[in-house]
PDB file of C-alpha atoms in Angstrom:
ATOM      1  CA  UNK C   7      -0.256  -0.004   0.001  1.00 95.00           C
ATOM      2  CA  UNK C   8       1.599   3.431  -0.909  1.00 95.00           C
ATOM      3  CA  UNK C   9       1.636   4.727   2.616  1.00 97.00           C
ATOM      4  CA  UNK C  10       2.709   8.769   2.852  1.00 95.00           C
ATOM      5  CA  UNK C  11       4.443   9.583   6.303  1.00 95.00           C
ATOM      6  CA  UNK C  12       1.944  12.132   7.407  1.00 94.00           C
ATOM      7  CA  UNK C  13      -0.156   9.329   6.483  1.00 97.00           C
ATOM      8  CA  UNK C  14       0.525   6.705   8.684  1.00 96.00           C
ATOM      9  CA  UNK C  15      -0.547   5.422  11.863  1.00 94.00           C
ATOM     10  CA  UNK C  16       0.942   3.389  14.551  1.00 91.00           C
ATOM     11  CA  UNK C  17      -1.714   3.460  16.763  1.00 93.00           C
ATOM     12  CA  UNK C  18      -2.965  -0.579  17.597  1.00 95.00           C
ATOM     13  CA  UNK C  19      -6.012   0.864  19.420  1.00 94.00           C
ATOM     14  CA  UNK C  20      -7.231   2.835  16.258  1.00 96.00           C
ATOM     15  CA  UNK C  21      -6.952  -0.540  13.980  1.00 96.00           C
ATOM     16  CA  UNK C  22      -9.025  -2.256  16.857  1.00 96.00           C
ATOM     17  CA  UNK C  23     -11.595   0.452  16.500  1.00 96.00           C
ATOM     18  CA  UNK C  24     -11.616   0.334  12.289  1.00 97.00           C
ATOM     19  CA  UNK C  25     -12.421  -3.689  13.374  1.00 97.00           C
ATOM     20  CA  UNK C  26     -14.483  -3.026  15.980  1.00 95.00           C
ATOM     21  CA  UNK C  27     -16.273  -0.929  13.948  1.00 94.00           C
ATOM     22  CA  UNK C  28     -16.688  -3.653  10.747  1.00 94.00           C
ATOM     23  CA  UNK C  29     -15.022  -6.828  11.035  1.00 95.00           C
ATOM     24  CA  UNK C  30     -16.137  -7.635   7.416  1.00 98.00           C
ATOM     25  CA  UNK C  31     -12.893  -7.822   5.590  1.00 98.00           C
ATOM     26  CA  UNK C  32     -10.758  -8.993   2.734  1.00 98.00           C
ATOM     27  CA  UNK C  33      -8.964 -11.625   2.631  1.00 98.00           C
ATOM     28  CA  UNK C  34      -6.134 -12.103  -0.511  1.00 98.00           C
ATOM     29  CA  UNK C  35      -4.273 -14.968  -1.539  1.00 98.00           C
ATOM     30  CA  UNK C  36      -2.175 -16.208  -4.582  1.00 96.00           C
ATOM     31  CA  UNK C  37      -3.740 -19.170  -6.157  1.00 93.00           C
ATOM     32  CA  UNK C  38      -1.972 -22.240  -7.548  1.00 89.00           C
ATOM     33  CA  UNK C  39      -1.670 -20.223 -10.729  1.00 92.00           C
ATOM     34  CA  UNK C  40      -0.139 -17.113  -9.544  1.00 92.00           C
ATOM     35  CA  UNK C  41      -3.546 -15.042  -9.222  1.00 95.00           C
ATOM     36  CA  UNK C  42      -4.777 -13.194  -7.017  1.00 97.00           C
ATOM     37  CA  UNK C  43      -7.649 -14.483  -4.932  1.00 97.00           C
ATOM     38  CA  UNK C  44     -10.522 -12.567  -2.823  1.00 98.00           C
ATOM     39  CA  UNK C  45     -12.384 -13.382  -0.033  1.00 98.00           C
ATOM     40  CA  UNK C  46     -14.430 -10.556   2.062  1.00 98.00           C
ATOM     41  CA  UNK C  47     -15.660 -12.700   5.048  1.00 98.00           C
ATOM     42  CA  UNK C  48     -16.685 -11.222   9.022  1.00 98.00           C
ATOM     43  CA  UNK C  49     -14.117 -11.855  11.584  1.00 98.00           C
ATOM     44  CA  UNK C  50     -12.583 -12.016  15.149  1.00 98.00           C
ATOM     45  CA  UNK C  51      -9.865 -10.145  16.720  1.00 98.00           C
ATOM     46  CA  UNK C  52      -8.239 -10.729  19.589  1.00 96.00           C
ATOM     47  CA  UNK C  53      -5.293  -9.739  20.912  1.00 96.00           C
ATOM     48  CA  UNK C  54      -2.425 -11.437  23.180  1.00 92.00           C
ATOM     49  CA  UNK C  55       0.561  -8.849  24.321  1.00 89.00           C
ATOM     50  CA  UNK C  56       2.101  -8.510  20.535  1.00 89.00           C
ATOM     51  CA  UNK C  57       0.301 -11.161  18.895  1.00 95.00           C
ATOM     52  CA  UNK C  58      -3.124  -9.971  16.884  1.00 97.00           C
ATOM     53  CA  UNK C  59      -5.419 -13.426  15.662  1.00 98.00           C
ATOM     54  CA  UNK C  60      -8.043 -13.107  13.408  1.00 98.00           C
ATOM     55  CA  UNK C  61     -10.200 -15.816  12.646  1.00 98.00           C
ATOM     56  CA  UNK C  62     -13.444 -16.877  10.779  1.00 98.00           C
ATOM     57  CA  UNK C  63     -14.162 -19.564   8.243  1.00 98.00           C
ATOM     58  CA  UNK C  64     -14.651 -20.194   4.215  1.00 98.00           C
ATOM     59  CA  UNK C  65     -18.083 -22.350   2.945  1.00 98.00           C
ATOM     60  CA  UNK C  66     -15.948 -25.272   2.113  1.00 97.00           C
ATOM     61  CA  UNK C  67     -16.608 -25.169  -1.019  1.00 97.00           C
ATOM     62  CA  UNK C  68     -14.712 -21.846  -1.393  1.00 98.00           C
ATOM     63  CA  UNK C  69     -11.485 -22.386  -3.689  1.00 96.00           C
ATOM     64  CA  UNK C  70      -9.662 -20.300  -1.142  1.00 97.00           C
ATOM     65  CA  UNK C  71      -9.896 -22.363   2.099  1.00 96.00           C
ATOM     66  CA  UNK C  72      -7.706 -24.648   0.238  1.00 90.00           C
ATOM     67  CA  UNK C  73      -5.098 -22.107   0.962  1.00 95.00           C
ATOM     68  CA  UNK C  74      -2.615 -20.796   3.557  1.00 95.00           C
ATOM     69  CA  UNK C  75       0.578 -19.609   4.456  1.00 97.00           C
ATOM     70  CA  UNK C  76       1.527 -15.807   3.616  1.00 97.00           C
ATOM     71  CA  UNK C  77      -1.963 -13.840   3.217  1.00 98.00           C
ATOM     72  CA  UNK C  78      -2.945 -10.219   3.335  1.00 98.00           C
ATOM     73  CA  UNK C  79      -6.219  -8.685   4.940  1.00 98.00           C
ATOM     74  CA  UNK C  80      -7.837  -5.720   4.265  1.00 98.00           C
ATOM     75  CA  UNK C  81      -9.500  -3.846   6.988  1.00 98.00           C
ATOM     76  CA  UNK C  82     -11.883  -0.938   5.566  1.00 97.00           C
ATOM     77  CA  UNK C  83     -12.672   2.321   7.542  1.00 97.00           C
ATOM     78  CA  UNK C  84     -14.819   5.351   6.674  1.00 97.00           C
ATOM     79  CA  UNK C  85     -14.793   7.399   3.527  1.00 98.00           C
ATOM     80  CA  UNK C  86     -15.883  10.313   2.072  1.00 98.00           C
ATOM     81  CA  UNK C  87     -15.302  12.679  -1.127  1.00 98.00           C
ATOM     82  CA  UNK C  88     -13.702  15.729   0.178  1.00 98.00           C
ATOM     83  CA  UNK C  89     -14.466  19.383  -2.301  1.00 97.00           C
ATOM     84  CA  UNK C  90     -12.171  21.626  -2.927  1.00 96.00           C
ATOM     85  CA  UNK C  91     -14.503  24.317  -2.328  1.00 96.00           C
ATOM     86  CA  UNK C  92     -14.431  23.098   1.293  1.00 97.00           C
ATOM     87  CA  UNK C  93     -10.922  24.664   1.700  1.00 95.00           C
ATOM     88  CA  UNK C  94     -10.566  28.366   2.711  1.00 94.00           C
ATOM     89  CA  UNK C  95      -7.669  28.832   0.594  1.00 91.00           C
ATOM     90  CA  UNK C  96      -9.348  27.029  -3.083  1.00 84.00           C
ATOM     91  CA  UNK C  97      -8.250  29.624  -5.221  1.00 84.00           C
ATOM     92  CA  UNK C  98      -4.572  30.816  -4.332  1.00 86.00           C
ATOM     93  CA  UNK C  99      -4.248  26.960  -3.891  1.00 83.00           C
ATOM     94  CA  UNK C 100      -5.605  25.923  -6.653  1.00 90.00           C
ATOM     95  CA  UNK C 101      -6.635  23.046  -4.581  1.00 88.00           C
ATOM     96  CA  UNK C 102      -8.454  19.768  -6.574  1.00 95.00           C
ATOM     97  CA  UNK C 103     -10.526  16.879  -5.251  1.00 96.00           C
ATOM     98  CA  UNK C 104      -9.619  14.654  -3.306  1.00 97.00           C
ATOM     99  CA  UNK C 105     -10.809  11.352  -0.778  1.00 98.00           C
ATOM    100  CA  UNK C 106     -10.250  10.854   2.597  1.00 98.00           C
ATOM    101  CA  UNK C 107      -9.976   7.371   4.172  1.00 98.00           C
ATOM    102  CA  UNK C 108      -9.095   5.178   6.989  1.00 98.00           C
ATOM    103  CA  UNK C 109      -7.710   1.824   6.124  1.00 98.00           C
ATOM    104  CA  UNK C 110      -5.420  -1.006   7.010  1.00 98.00           C
ATOM    105  CA  UNK C 111      -3.930  -3.616   5.414  1.00 98.00           C
ATOM    106  CA  UNK C 112      -2.668  -6.431   7.501  1.00 98.00           C
ATOM    107  CA  UNK C 113       0.633  -9.172   6.059  1.00 98.00           C
ATOM    108  CA  UNK C 114       0.267 -12.463   8.244  1.00 98.00           C
ATOM    109  CA  UNK C 115       0.117 -16.092   7.937  1.00 98.00           C
ATOM    110  CA  UNK C 116      -3.169 -18.470   6.796  1.00 98.00           C
ATOM    111  CA  UNK C 117      -3.546 -21.619   8.088  1.00 97.00           C
ATOM    112  CA  UNK C 118      -6.519 -23.678   7.710  1.00 97.00           C
ATOM    113  CA  UNK C 119      -8.972 -24.838  10.739  1.00 97.00           C
ATOM    114  CA  UNK C 120     -10.563 -28.549  10.395  1.00 96.00           C
ATOM    115  CA  UNK C 121     -11.203 -29.474  13.963  1.00 96.00           C
ATOM    116  CA  UNK C 122     -15.046 -30.070  15.301  1.00 96.00           C
ATOM    117  CA  UNK C 123     -13.991 -27.542  18.215  1.00 96.00           C
ATOM    118  CA  UNK C 124     -12.411 -25.326  16.598  1.00 97.00           C
ATOM    119  CA  UNK C 125     -15.353 -24.434  14.366  1.00 98.00           C
ATOM    120  CA  UNK C 126     -17.705 -24.443  16.206  1.00 97.00           C
ATOM    121  CA  UNK C 127     -15.800 -21.881  18.970  1.00 97.00           C
ATOM    122  CA  UNK C 128     -15.673 -19.821  15.311  1.00 98.00           C
ATOM    123  CA  UNK C 129     -19.080 -19.602  14.717  1.00 98.00           C
ATOM    124  CA  UNK C 130     -20.054 -19.485  18.508  1.00 97.00           C
ATOM    125  CA  UNK C 131     -17.984 -16.556  18.789  1.00 97.00           C
ATOM    126  CA  UNK C 132     -19.487 -14.467  15.357  1.00 97.00           C
ATOM    127  CA  UNK C 133     -23.014 -15.204  16.437  1.00 96.00           C
ATOM    128  CA  UNK C 134     -22.708 -13.706  19.843  1.00 95.00           C
ATOM    129  CA  UNK C 135     -20.835 -10.645  18.395  1.00 93.00           C
ATOM    130  CA  UNK C 136     -23.478  -9.759  15.847  1.00 94.00           C
ATOM    131  CA  UNK C 137     -26.662 -11.386  17.611  1.00 95.00           C
ATOM    132  CA  UNK C 138     -27.214  -8.995  19.912  1.00 91.00           C
ATOM    133  CA  UNK C 139     -25.960  -5.980  17.562  1.00 90.00           C
ATOM    134  CA  UNK C 140     -29.486  -7.172  15.359  1.00 94.00           C
ATOM    135  CA  UNK C 141     -31.758  -7.603  18.885  1.00 94.00           C
ATOM    136  CA  UNK C 142     -31.483 -11.166  17.745  1.00 94.00           C
ATOM    137  CA  UNK C 143     -31.260 -13.928  20.262  1.00 93.00           C
ATOM    138  CA  UNK C 144     -29.528 -16.654  17.959  1.00 95.00           C
ATOM    139  CA  UNK C 145     -26.692 -19.445  19.832  1.00 95.00           C
ATOM    140  CA  UNK C 146     -25.231 -21.958  18.823  1.00 95.00           C
ATOM    141  CA  UNK C 147     -25.625 -25.132  19.924  1.00 94.00           C
ATOM    142  CA  UNK C 148     -22.999 -27.856  20.135  1.00 93.00           C
ATOM    143  CA  UNK C 149     -25.322 -30.180  21.538  1.00 93.00           C
ATOM    144  CA  UNK C 150     -27.536 -29.814  18.904  1.00 94.00           C
ATOM    145  CA  UNK C 151     -26.871 -32.552  15.885  1.00 95.00           C
ATOM    146  CA  UNK C 152     -28.307 -30.593  13.477  1.00 94.00           C
ATOM    147  CA  UNK C 153     -26.666 -27.720  13.763  1.00 94.00           C
ATOM    148  CA  UNK C 154     -23.188 -30.015  14.434  1.00 95.00           C
ATOM    149  CA  UNK C 155     -23.906 -31.040  10.917  1.00 96.00           C
ATOM    150  CA  UNK C 156     -23.559 -27.953   9.521  1.00 96.00           C
ATOM    151  CA  UNK C 157     -19.861 -26.830  10.747  1.00 97.00           C
ATOM    152  CA  UNK C 158     -19.064 -30.169   7.636  1.00 96.00           C
ATOM    153  CA  UNK C 159     -19.974 -27.307   4.960  1.00 97.00           C
ATOM    154  CA  UNK C 160     -17.291 -24.914   6.114  1.00 98.00           C
ATOM    155  CA  UNK C 161     -13.713 -24.708   6.683  1.00 98.00           C
ATOM    156  CA  UNK C 162     -12.109 -22.566   9.285  1.00 98.00           C
ATOM    157  CA  UNK C 163      -8.746 -20.578   9.509  1.00 98.00           C
ATOM    158  CA  UNK C 164      -6.499 -18.512  11.770  1.00 98.00           C
ATOM    159  CA  UNK C 165      -4.549 -15.249  10.779  1.00 98.00           C
ATOM    160  CA  UNK C 166      -1.719 -14.568  12.323  1.00 98.00           C
ATOM    161  CA  UNK C 167      -0.860 -11.163  11.472  1.00 98.00           C
ATOM    162  CA  UNK C 168       2.804 -10.258  11.323  1.00 97.00           C
ATOM    163  CA  UNK C 169       3.434  -6.234  10.026  1.00 97.00           C
ATOM    164  CA  UNK C 170      -0.185  -3.883   9.719  1.00 97.00           C
ATOM    165  CA  UNK C 171       0.046  -0.865   7.718  1.00 97.00           C
ATOM    166  CA  UNK C 172      -2.470   1.817   8.842  1.00 98.00           C
ATOM    167  CA  UNK C 173      -3.192   4.589   6.587  1.00 98.00           C
ATOM    168  CA  UNK C 174      -5.202   7.663   7.998  1.00 98.00           C
ATOM    169  CA  UNK C 175      -5.786  10.347   5.318  1.00 98.00           C
ATOM    170  CA  UNK C 176      -7.514  12.801   6.908  1.00 97.00           C
ATOM    171  CA  UNK C 177      -5.992  16.058   5.664  1.00 97.00           C
ATOM    172  CA  UNK C 178      -3.246  15.986   7.793  1.00 94.00           C
ATOM    173  CA  UNK C 179      -1.463  17.551   5.056  1.00 93.00           C
ATOM    174  CA  UNK C 180      -3.541  21.337   4.940  1.00 95.00           C
ATOM    175  CA  UNK C 181      -3.155  23.892   6.927  1.00 94.00           C
ATOM    176  CA  UNK C 182      -5.650  23.518  10.014  1.00 95.00           C
ATOM    177  CA  UNK C 183      -7.932  26.016   8.481  1.00 96.00           C
ATOM    178  CA  UNK C 184      -8.765  23.556   5.360  1.00 96.00           C
ATOM    179  CA  UNK C 185      -9.634  21.062   7.666  1.00 97.00           C
ATOM    180  CA  UNK C 186     -11.661  22.794   9.835  1.00 96.00           C
ATOM    181  CA  UNK C 187     -13.177  23.270   6.559  1.00 97.00           C
ATOM    182  CA  UNK C 188     -13.349  20.050   5.206  1.00 98.00           C
ATOM    183  CA  UNK C 189     -15.143  18.902   8.775  1.00 98.00           C
ATOM    184  CA  UNK C 190     -17.564  22.030   8.665  1.00 98.00           C
ATOM    185  CA  UNK C 191     -18.444  20.992   4.709  1.00 98.00           C
ATOM    186  CA  UNK C 192     -18.821  17.152   5.811  1.00 98.00           C
ATOM    187  CA  UNK C 193     -20.862  18.498   8.866  1.00 98.00           C
ATOM    188  CA  UNK C 194     -23.084  20.034   7.289  1.00 98.00           C
ATOM    189  CA  UNK C 195     -23.939  16.958   4.827  1.00 97.00           C
ATOM    190  CA  UNK C 196     -25.277  15.554   7.579  1.00 97.00           C
ATOM    191  CA  UNK C 197     -25.243  12.051   5.911  1.00 97.00           C
ATOM    192  CA  UNK C 198     -23.972   9.116   8.384  1.00 97.00           C
ATOM    193  CA  UNK C 199     -20.405   8.548   6.422  1.00 97.00           C
ATOM    194  CA  UNK C 200     -19.887  12.304   6.261  1.00 98.00           C
ATOM    195  CA  UNK C 201     -20.416  12.845   9.989  1.00 98.00           C
ATOM    196  CA  UNK C 202     -18.401   9.157  10.591  1.00 97.00           C
ATOM    197  CA  UNK C 203     -15.217  11.284   9.238  1.00 98.00           C
ATOM    198  CA  UNK C 204     -15.454  14.113  10.338  1.00 98.00           C
ATOM    199  CA  UNK C 205     -15.969  12.686  13.954  1.00 97.00           C
ATOM    200  CA  UNK C 206     -12.560  10.922  13.083  1.00 97.00           C
ATOM    201  CA  UNK C 207     -10.718  13.789  11.383  1.00 97.00           C
ATOM    202  CA  UNK C 208     -11.579  15.808  14.736  1.00 96.00           C
ATOM    203  CA  UNK C 209     -10.817  12.909  17.292  1.00 93.00           C
ATOM    204  CA  UNK C 210      -7.048  11.908  15.089  1.00 91.00           C
ATOM    205  CA  UNK C 211      -6.198  15.478  14.952  1.00 87.00           C
ATOM    206  CA  UNK C 212      -3.254  16.826  17.126  1.00 79.00           C
ATOM    207  CA  UNK C 213      -4.276  19.099  20.761  1.00 74.00           C
ATOM    208  CA  UNK C 214      -3.185  21.957  19.965  1.00 64.00           C
ATOM    209  CA  UNK C 215      -5.000  21.690  16.835  1.00 54.00           C
TER     210      UNK C 215
END
């Protein structure tokens, strides 16, 4: 990922917040022909000291379920179009449109999980993680044979994160007045995506800004 120093982030808490906001990631591997293959999957994220692990599962029919080894996970954060009309210096600096966004690329090693206990734990944890958010009450029941049989249709994975690239492109390369202008412009739009980006820009500003 192209990562200018002005936009580089290094706070694990920011990455955790991105995963907490939207843990539906893009998992990229390379197939036997040397071609990239991507799947879009919900994941569970956990940390133990410096160790960061993602877990999830594929449909067994997904060709990527046979992939192991080096892999890339892309975590998508808030993003929004930025109009040059929001910059106070738009005329004298000949400002042009851009796009603000937060994104993370995680490089690491992918391991397939086939054990029933591993698969059950992943399915149960994903249900626990997301059911409450939609007001649901489904829970995986390992004592129900019909639910255990459903595990035959999936392959689990563990992704051990080795390197994280966190990019926060939030107008840091602009004068403070321009950052204020972008935040005000986004807030004036009032959409959920615009307000989310405005809030992130404000939260990531240095204390003196």
